Amino acid sequence: MTPRRSLCIGLSLTPTWMRGRNDAQARDASETLTFYADLAKTAEAAKLDFVFKPDTLSLNPAMVGKGPGFIGLDPTIMLSAIARETCRIGLVTTASTTFNVPYVIARQLQSLHWASNGRAGWNIVTSIEGAENFGAESMPTAEERYRKAAEFTEVVRALWSSYRRDGTEVIDHAGEFFSVKGPLNVPDHPCGPPPLFQAGASETGREFAATVADAIFAATPDMTAGIDLRSDLMTRTQRLGRPANAVRVLPGLHFFLAKTRQEARDLHRDAHAFLSREKRLASFQSLTGTDIGHLAPGQRLTNDMLPAPNEPVRSRTHTDLLRRFIERETPTVEDVLNRPEVVGSAHWVSVGTAEDVVDDITTWYGAGAMDGFIALPGGSDESMALFFSDVMPMLVEKGLFRREYAGNTLRAHLGQA
């Protein structure tokens, strides 16, 4: 499978490099906004396609004071402020379809689209936690959340086109979850609607992405998982009458960069030092429903040691990825406890010098495992600095990324203009 177009690269505005560091300094909300705005300007200077702000509608009190990533500014409002300090980089916000209503989200996103001159994008999430903040005792099932997401997205897209320069129209939507008359009170944008991004690679998530998404924030902890996802999405989009390459596969790339490989390995080790064996075992159990604490580190795991795959879990995407890995590799307990799905967010991890990380990127791209990636700097501020000073120029020199922007909108950056 051969790659197409040049790499699509975004930067996550969440300082994952702070995680696990004892010297991380908390910032107040105003300092956090300045911090993210400066990151966005740095990313724009490197000609990245977009910055992306993940979001959650809950707070873990244990993480308070651990760094700016744990100040939960509303991402759409935050990106509206950043829009005034940048000119060309895309601004992808996150909004949950489980805990919001379509009219409000359609209005907020269309407003961001106008404030940024056509640079807005929507990361559609169904959320995996936060029910207690919205009057519910437990989360709806994944199937119900995705049914709601599909209807929610349909309504938002209809609202975006309901107020045109040549007139308005009611949408008169009446469905399982929503009843919306319309039209929206913010007009459509001349460059077209915001592109749609989706996060989630479970079976249901893949079908949803193939139906509506322009890009998917992929959880692909290894190259095989990336190739599988991209190939599967091509098959699904064609079955649904869309072009095979309609959905750009963008895994999170969690990199630990240093001037030497040993320094990078030390950085990666230190970033995960706070995760004791007990915490890793608990994480594995939350993903699979299986306690493996009594097993020897060298004992191998097989899928028949796990409960039925339809058992309720916290994150179906991460659970499915881990099951596929166990089925394919028959790993040891120690192998599993070091997997990205267990110690983090199931992201692809690259540890080494700038040359090492560029080699990993080139290999994945050439193998057809991705169309680009979301940069997740890890371990230190220096790791992030090396990404911009060394990795990005190398990708440009290899012809894998642009030297200059060719357009001014997010659709243009994604090749949709």
Coordinates of C-alpha atoms in Angstrom, one line a residue:
M1 CA 0.0 0.0 0.0
T2 CA 1.6 3.3 -1.1
P3 CA 1.2 6.6 0.7
R4 CA -0.6 9.5 -0.9
R5 CA 0.0 13.3 -0.8
S6 CA 2.4 14.7 1.7
L7 CA 2.2 14.1 5.5
C8 CA -0.6 15.7 7.4
I9 CA 0.8 16.9 10.8
G10 CA -1.0 18.3 13.7
L11 CA 0.2 19.3 17.2
S12 CA -1.8 18.3 20.4
L13 CA -2.2 21.3 22.7
T14 CA -1.8 19.1 25.8
P15 CA 1.6 19.1 27.5
T16 CA 2.1 15.4 27.8
W17 CA 5.8 16.0 28.3
M18 CA 4.9 17.2 31.8
R19 CA 3.4 13.9 32.8
G20 CA 5.3 12.1 35.6
R21 CA 7.7 15.0 36.1
N22 CA 8.3 16.2 39.7
D23 CA 9.4 19.6 38.5
A24 CA 6.2 20.4 36.5
Q25 CA 5.0 23.8 37.5
A26 CA 1.2 24.5 37.6
R27 CA 0.0 27.5 35.7
D28 CA -3.1 29.6 36.3
A29 CA -5.7 29.8 33.5
S30 CA -4.3 33.0 32.0
E31 CA -0.8 31.6 31.8
T32 CA -2.2 28.4 30.3
L33 CA -3.8 30.3 27.5
T34 CA -0.6 32.2 26.8
F35 CA 1.3 28.9 26.9
Y36 CA -1.0 27.3 24.3
A37 CA -1.1 30.4 22.1
D38 CA 2.7 30.4 22.0
L39 CA 2.7 26.7 21.0
A40 CA 0.2 27.3 18.2
K41 CA 2.4 30.1 16.8
T42 CA 5.4 27.8 16.9
A43 CA 3.5 25.2 15.1
E44 CA 2.3 27.7 12.5
A45 CA 5.9 28.8 11.9
A46 CA 6.7 25.2 11.1
K47 CA 3.7 25.1 8.7
L48 CA 1.9 22.4 10.5
D49 CA -1.6 21.6 9.3
F50 CA -3.4 22.2 12.6
V51 CA -3.3 22.4 16.3
F52 CA -5.7 20.1 18.2
K53 CA -7.2 20.5 21.7
P54 CA -8.5 17.3 23.3
D55 CA -11.1 17.7 26.0
T56 CA -12.8 15.9 28.9
L57 CA -15.8 17.0 30.8
S58 CA -14.6 15.7 34.2
L59 CA -11.7 16.3 36.5
N60 CA -9.4 13.9 38.4
P61 CA -8.6 15.8 41.6
A62 CA -5.3 13.8 41.9
M63 CA -4.0 15.5 38.8
V64 CA -4.6 19.1 39.9
G65 CA -1.4 21.1 40.1
K66 CA 0.5 18.6 37.8
G67 CA 0.8 21.1 34.9
P68 CA -1.2 23.2 32.4
G69 CA -2.8 20.2 30.8
F70 CA -5.0 19.8 33.9
I71 CA -6.7 23.2 33.6
G72 CA -9.7 22.4 31.5
L73 CA -10.4 25.6 29.5
D74 CA -13.2 25.1 27.1
P75 CA -11.4 24.2 23.9
T76 CA -13.6 26.1 21.5
I77 CA -13.3 29.4 23.5
M78 CA -9.6 28.8 23.9
L79 CA -9.1 28.3 20.1
S80 CA -11.2 31.4 19.4
A81 CA -8.6 33.4 21.4
I82 CA -5.7 31.6 19.6
A83 CA -7.4 32.4 16.2
R84 CA -6.7 36.1 16.8
E85 CA -2.9 35.4 17.3
T86 CA -2.5 33.1 14.3
C87 CA -3.2 33.4 10.6
R88 CA -3.1 30.1 8.7
I89 CA -2.8 27.1 11.0
G90 CA -6.0 24.9 11.4
L91 CA -7.8 24.9 14.8
V92 CA -9.4 21.6 15.7
T93 CA -11.6 21.7 18.8
T94 CA -13.3 18.9 20.6
A95 CA -17.0 18.6 21.4
S96 CA -18.8 15.6 22.9
T97 CA -22.0 14.4 21.3
T98 CA -23.0 12.6 24.5
F99 CA -23.2 15.7 26.8
N100 CA -24.1 18.6 24.4
V101 CA -27.0 19.5 22.1
P102 CA -26.5 20.0 18.3
Y103 CA -27.7 23.6 17.9
V104 CA -25.2 25.0 20.5
I105 CA -22.3 23.0 19.1
A106 CA -23.2 23.9 15.4
R107 CA -23.3 27.6 16.5
Q108 CA -20.0 27.5 18.4
L109 CA -18.1 25.8 15.6
Q110 CA -19.5 28.0 12.9
S111 CA -18.6 31.0 15.0
L112 CA -15.0 29.6 15.4
H113 CA -14.9 29.0 11.6
W114 CA -15.7 32.7 11.0
A115 CA -13.4 34.0 13.7
S116 CA -10.5 32.1 12.2
N117 CA -11.4 32.7 8.5
G118 CA -12.2 29.1 7.7
R119 CA -9.6 27.3 9.9
A120 CA -12.0 25.4 12.3
G121 CA -12.3 21.7 12.6
W122 CA -14.5 19.5 14.8
N123 CA -13.1 16.5 16.7
I124 CA -16.2 14.4 17.4
V125 CA -16.1 12.4 20.6
T126 CA -18.7 10.3 22.4
S127 CA -16.9 10.6 25.8
I128 CA -16.0 7.7 28.1
E129 CA -16.6 9.4 31.4
G130 CA -18.3 12.4 33.0
A131 CA -21.9 11.1 33.3
E132 CA -22.0 12.2 37.0
N133 CA -21.7 15.8 35.9
F134 CA -24.7 15.6 33.7
G135 CA -27.3 14.0 36.0
A136 CA -26.6 10.4 35.1
E137 CA -25.3 7.6 37.3
S138 CA -23.5 5.8 34.5
M139 CA -22.4 6.2 30.9
P140 CA -24.6 5.0 28.1
T141 CA -23.4 2.0 26.2
A142 CA -20.9 2.5 23.3
E143 CA -23.6 1.5 20.8
E144 CA -26.0 4.1 22.2
R145 CA -23.4 6.8 22.3
Y146 CA -22.5 6.2 18.6
R147 CA -26.1 6.2 17.5
K148 CA -26.5 9.5 19.2
A149 CA -23.2 10.8 17.7
A150 CA -24.4 9.8 14.2
E151 CA -27.7 11.7 14.6
F152 CA -26.0 14.6 16.4
T153 CA -23.5 15.0 13.5
E154 CA -26.3 14.8 10.9
V155 CA -28.1 17.6 12.6
V156 CA -25.0 19.8 12.9
R157 CA -24.2 19.4 9.2
A158 CA -27.7 20.3 8.3
L159 CA -27.7 23.4 10.5
W160 CA -24.4 24.5 9.0
S161 CA -26.0 24.7 5.6
S162 CA -29.4 26.0 6.7
Y163 CA -28.4 29.7 6.6
R164 CA -26.9 30.6 3.2
R165 CA -26.2 33.9 1.7
D166 CA -29.2 33.4 -0.6
G167 CA -31.7 32.5 2.1
T168 CA -32.5 30.2 5.0
E169 CA -34.3 26.9 5.5
V170 CA -35.7 25.0 8.4
I171 CA -34.3 21.5 8.8
D172 CA -37.3 20.1 10.8
H173 CA -35.3 17.2 12.2
A174 CA -37.1 14.7 14.5
G175 CA -35.1 11.7 15.5
E176 CA -34.4 9.2 18.3
F177 CA -32.4 11.7 20.4
F178 CA -33.1 15.2 19.0
S179 CA -35.8 17.5 17.6
V180 CA -34.4 20.6 15.9
K181 CA -36.3 23.0 13.7
G182 CA -33.5 25.3 12.5
P183 CA -32.2 27.3 10.8
L184 CA -28.9 28.2 12.5
N185 CA -28.4 31.9 13.3
V186 CA -24.8 31.9 12.0
P187 CA -24.4 31.8 8.2
D188 CA -22.4 29.2 6.3
H189 CA -18.8 30.0 5.5
P190 CA -17.7 30.6 1.8
C191 CA -14.8 28.1 2.2
G192 CA -17.2 25.3 3.2
P193 CA -18.0 23.7 6.6
P194 CA -15.4 22.7 9.2
P195 CA -13.8 19.4 8.4
L196 CA -14.8 16.5 10.7
F197 CA -12.3 14.6 12.8
Q198 CA -13.2 11.5 14.8
A199 CA -11.4 9.8 17.7
G200 CA -12.0 6.1 18.2
A201 CA -11.0 2.9 16.4
S202 CA -13.4 0.3 17.8
E203 CA -15.6 -1.5 15.3
T204 CA -18.4 1.0 15.8
G205 CA -16.0 3.9 15.8
R206 CA -14.5 2.8 12.4
E207 CA -17.9 2.6 10.8
F208 CA -18.8 6.0 12.1
A209 CA -15.5 7.5 10.9
A210 CA -16.0 5.9 7.4
T211 CA -19.4 7.4 7.2
V212 CA -18.7 11.0 8.1
A213 CA -15.0 11.8 9.0
D214 CA -12.4 13.6 7.0
A215 CA -9.7 12.3 9.4
I216 CA -9.4 10.0 12.3
F217 CA -7.2 10.5 15.3
A218 CA -6.0 6.9 15.4
A219 CA -5.0 4.8 18.4
T220 CA -2.3 2.7 16.7
P221 CA 0.4 1.6 19.1
D222 CA 2.3 -0.4 16.5
M223 CA 2.6 -0.3 12.7
T224 CA 0.6 -3.4 12.1
A225 CA -2.4 -1.8 13.9
G226 CA -2.0 1.3 11.6
I227 CA -1.9 -0.7 8.4
D228 CA -5.0 -2.7 9.6
L229 CA -6.9 0.5 10.4
R230 CA -6.1 2.4 7.2
S231 CA -6.8 -0.6 5.0
D232 CA -10.1 -1.3 6.8
L233 CA -11.2 2.3 6.5
M234 CA -10.5 2.3 2.8
T235 CA -12.7 -0.8 2.4
R236 CA -15.5 0.8 4.5
T237 CA -15.5 4.2 2.8
Q238 CA -15.7 2.6 -0.7
R239 CA -18.6 0.4 0.5
L240 CA -20.4 3.5 1.7
G241 CA -19.8 5.3 -1.7
R242 CA -17.0 7.5 -0.6
P243 CA -13.5 7.6 -2.1
A244 CA -11.1 5.1 -0.7
N245 CA -8.8 7.8 0.7
A246 CA -11.6 9.9 2.1
V247 CA -10.5 9.5 5.7
R248 CA -6.9 10.5 6.6
V249 CA -5.5 8.2 9.3
L250 CA -3.5 10.3 11.8
P251 CA -2.1 8.3 14.8
G252 CA -0.9 10.1 17.9
L253 CA 3.0 10.0 17.8
H254 CA 4.2 10.2 21.4
F255 CA 7.9 10.9 21.0
F256 CA 10.8 11.2 23.4
L257 CA 13.5 13.1 21.7
A258 CA 17.1 13.8 22.9
K259 CA 20.5 14.4 21.5
T260 CA 21.6 10.8 22.2
R261 CA 19.6 7.6 22.3
Q262 CA 20.6 6.9 25.9
E263 CA 19.3 10.3 27.0
A264 CA 16.0 9.6 25.1
R265 CA 15.7 6.2 26.8
D266 CA 16.3 7.8 30.2
L267 CA 13.6 10.4 29.3
H268 CA 11.1 7.7 28.4
R269 CA 11.9 5.7 31.6
D270 CA 11.6 8.7 33.9
A271 CA 8.3 9.8 32.3
H272 CA 6.7 6.4 33.3
A273 CA 8.5 5.9 36.6
F274 CA 5.4 7.0 38.5
L275 CA 3.5 4.0 37.1
S276 CA 4.1 1.2 39.5
R277 CA 3.5 -2.4 38.6
E278 CA 0.3 -2.3 40.7
K279 CA -1.0 0.6 38.6
R280 CA -0.2 -1.2 35.4
L281 CA -1.9 -4.3 36.6
A282 CA -5.0 -2.2 37.5
S283 CA -4.9 -0.6 34.1
F284 CA -4.8 -3.9 32.3
Q285 CA -7.7 -5.2 34.5
S286 CA -9.8 -2.1 33.7
L287 CA -9.2 -2.8 29.9
T288 CA -9.8 -6.5 29.9
G289 CA -11.6 -7.5 33.1
T290 CA -8.7 -9.8 33.9
D291 CA -6.4 -9.9 36.9
I292 CA -3.0 -11.1 35.9
G293 CA -1.2 -10.1 39.1
H294 CA -0.7 -13.7 40.1
L295 CA 1.1 -14.6 36.9
A296 CA 4.9 -14.6 36.5
P297 CA 6.4 -11.8 34.4
G298 CA 7.6 -14.2 31.8
Q299 CA 4.3 -16.1 31.4
R300 CA 2.7 -15.7 28.0
L301 CA -0.9 -14.5 27.6
T302 CA -3.5 -15.8 25.1
N303 CA -6.9 -14.5 24.2
D304 CA -8.6 -17.5 25.8
M305 CA -7.4 -16.2 29.1
L306 CA -9.6 -13.1 28.7
P307 CA -13.3 -12.7 29.2
A308 CA -15.7 -12.6 26.2
P309 CA -15.0 -9.6 24.0
N310 CA -18.5 -8.2 24.4
E311 CA -18.0 -7.5 28.1
P312 CA -18.4 -3.8 29.1
V313 CA -15.1 -2.0 29.3
R314 CA -14.0 1.6 29.9
S315 CA -12.5 2.1 26.4
R316 CA -13.6 -0.3 23.7
T317 CA -10.9 1.1 21.3
H318 CA -8.0 0.4 23.7
T319 CA -9.4 -3.0 24.7
D320 CA -9.8 -4.1 21.1
L321 CA -6.2 -3.0 20.3
L322 CA -4.8 -4.9 23.3
R323 CA -6.8 -8.0 22.4
R324 CA -5.5 -7.9 18.8
F325 CA -1.9 -7.5 20.1
I326 CA -2.3 -10.5 22.4
E327 CA -3.9 -12.7 19.7
R328 CA -1.1 -11.8 17.2
E329 CA 1.9 -11.9 19.5
T330 CA 1.1 -14.1 22.5
P331 CA 3.2 -11.7 24.6
T332 CA 4.5 -12.1 28.1
V333 CA 3.0 -10.4 31.1
E334 CA 5.9 -8.0 31.2
D335 CA 5.4 -7.2 27.5
V336 CA 1.8 -6.4 28.1
L337 CA 2.4 -4.2 31.1
N338 CA 4.7 -2.0 29.0
R339 CA 2.2 -1.6 26.2
P340 CA 1.0 1.9 25.3
E341 CA -2.6 0.8 25.8
V342 CA -1.7 0.0 29.4
V343 CA 0.7 2.8 30.4
G344 CA -0.9 5.6 28.3
S345 CA -3.4 6.3 25.6
A346 CA -2.5 3.6 23.1
H347 CA -0.4 6.0 21.1
W348 CA 2.5 5.1 18.8
V349 CA 5.8 5.7 20.8
S350 CA 9.1 6.6 19.3
V351 CA 12.2 7.0 21.5
G352 CA 15.6 8.3 20.2
T353 CA 17.3 11.1 18.4
A354 CA 15.7 13.2 15.7
E355 CA 17.1 10.9 13.1
D356 CA 15.6 7.9 14.8
V357 CA 12.1 9.5 15.0
V358 CA 12.3 10.6 11.4
D359 CA 13.2 7.1 10.4
D360 CA 10.2 5.7 12.3
I361 CA 7.9 8.3 10.5
T362 CA 9.3 7.4 7.1
T363 CA 8.9 3.7 7.7
W364 CA 5.3 4.0 8.9
Y365 CA 4.4 6.3 6.0
G366 CA 6.0 4.1 3.4
A367 CA 4.2 1.0 4.7
G368 CA 0.8 2.7 4.4
A369 CA 0.2 2.7 8.2
M370 CA -0.7 6.4 8.3
D371 CA -1.4 9.6 6.3
G372 CA 0.3 11.8 8.9
F373 CA 0.3 12.1 12.7
I374 CA -0.6 14.2 15.8
A375 CA 2.6 15.2 17.5
L376 CA 2.6 14.4 21.2
P377 CA 5.9 15.6 22.7
G378 CA 7.0 13.5 25.6
G379 CA 9.4 13.8 28.6
S380 CA 10.6 17.4 28.5
D381 CA 10.3 20.8 26.9
E382 CA 13.6 20.0 25.2
S383 CA 11.9 17.1 23.4
M384 CA 9.3 19.4 22.0
A385 CA 12.0 21.9 20.9
L386 CA 13.9 19.2 19.1
F387 CA 10.8 18.3 17.2
F388 CA 10.6 21.8 15.7
S389 CA 14.3 22.5 15.3
D390 CA 15.4 19.1 14.0
V391 CA 12.5 16.7 13.0
M392 CA 10.4 19.0 11.0
P393 CA 13.3 20.4 8.8
M394 CA 14.4 16.7 8.2
L395 CA 10.9 15.8 7.0
V396 CA 10.9 18.9 4.7
E397 CA 14.3 17.9 3.2
K398 CA 13.0 14.4 2.6
G399 CA 10.1 15.8 0.6
L400 CA 7.6 14.5 3.1
F401 CA 6.3 17.8 4.2
R402 CA 5.7 21.3 2.8
R403 CA 8.0 24.2 3.0
E404 CA 5.3 26.8 2.8
Y405 CA 1.5 26.8 3.2
A406 CA -0.4 26.4 -0.1
G407 CA -3.6 27.8 1.3
N408 CA -5.2 29.7 4.1
T409 CA -7.9 27.3 5.4
L410 CA -7.9 23.9 7.1
R411 CA -9.7 22.4 4.1
A412 CA -6.9 23.6 1.9
H413 CA -4.3 22.1 4.2
L414 CA -6.2 18.8 4.0
G415 CA -6.3 18.9 0.2
Q416 CA -10.1 19.5 0.2
A417 CA -10.2 23.1 -1.1

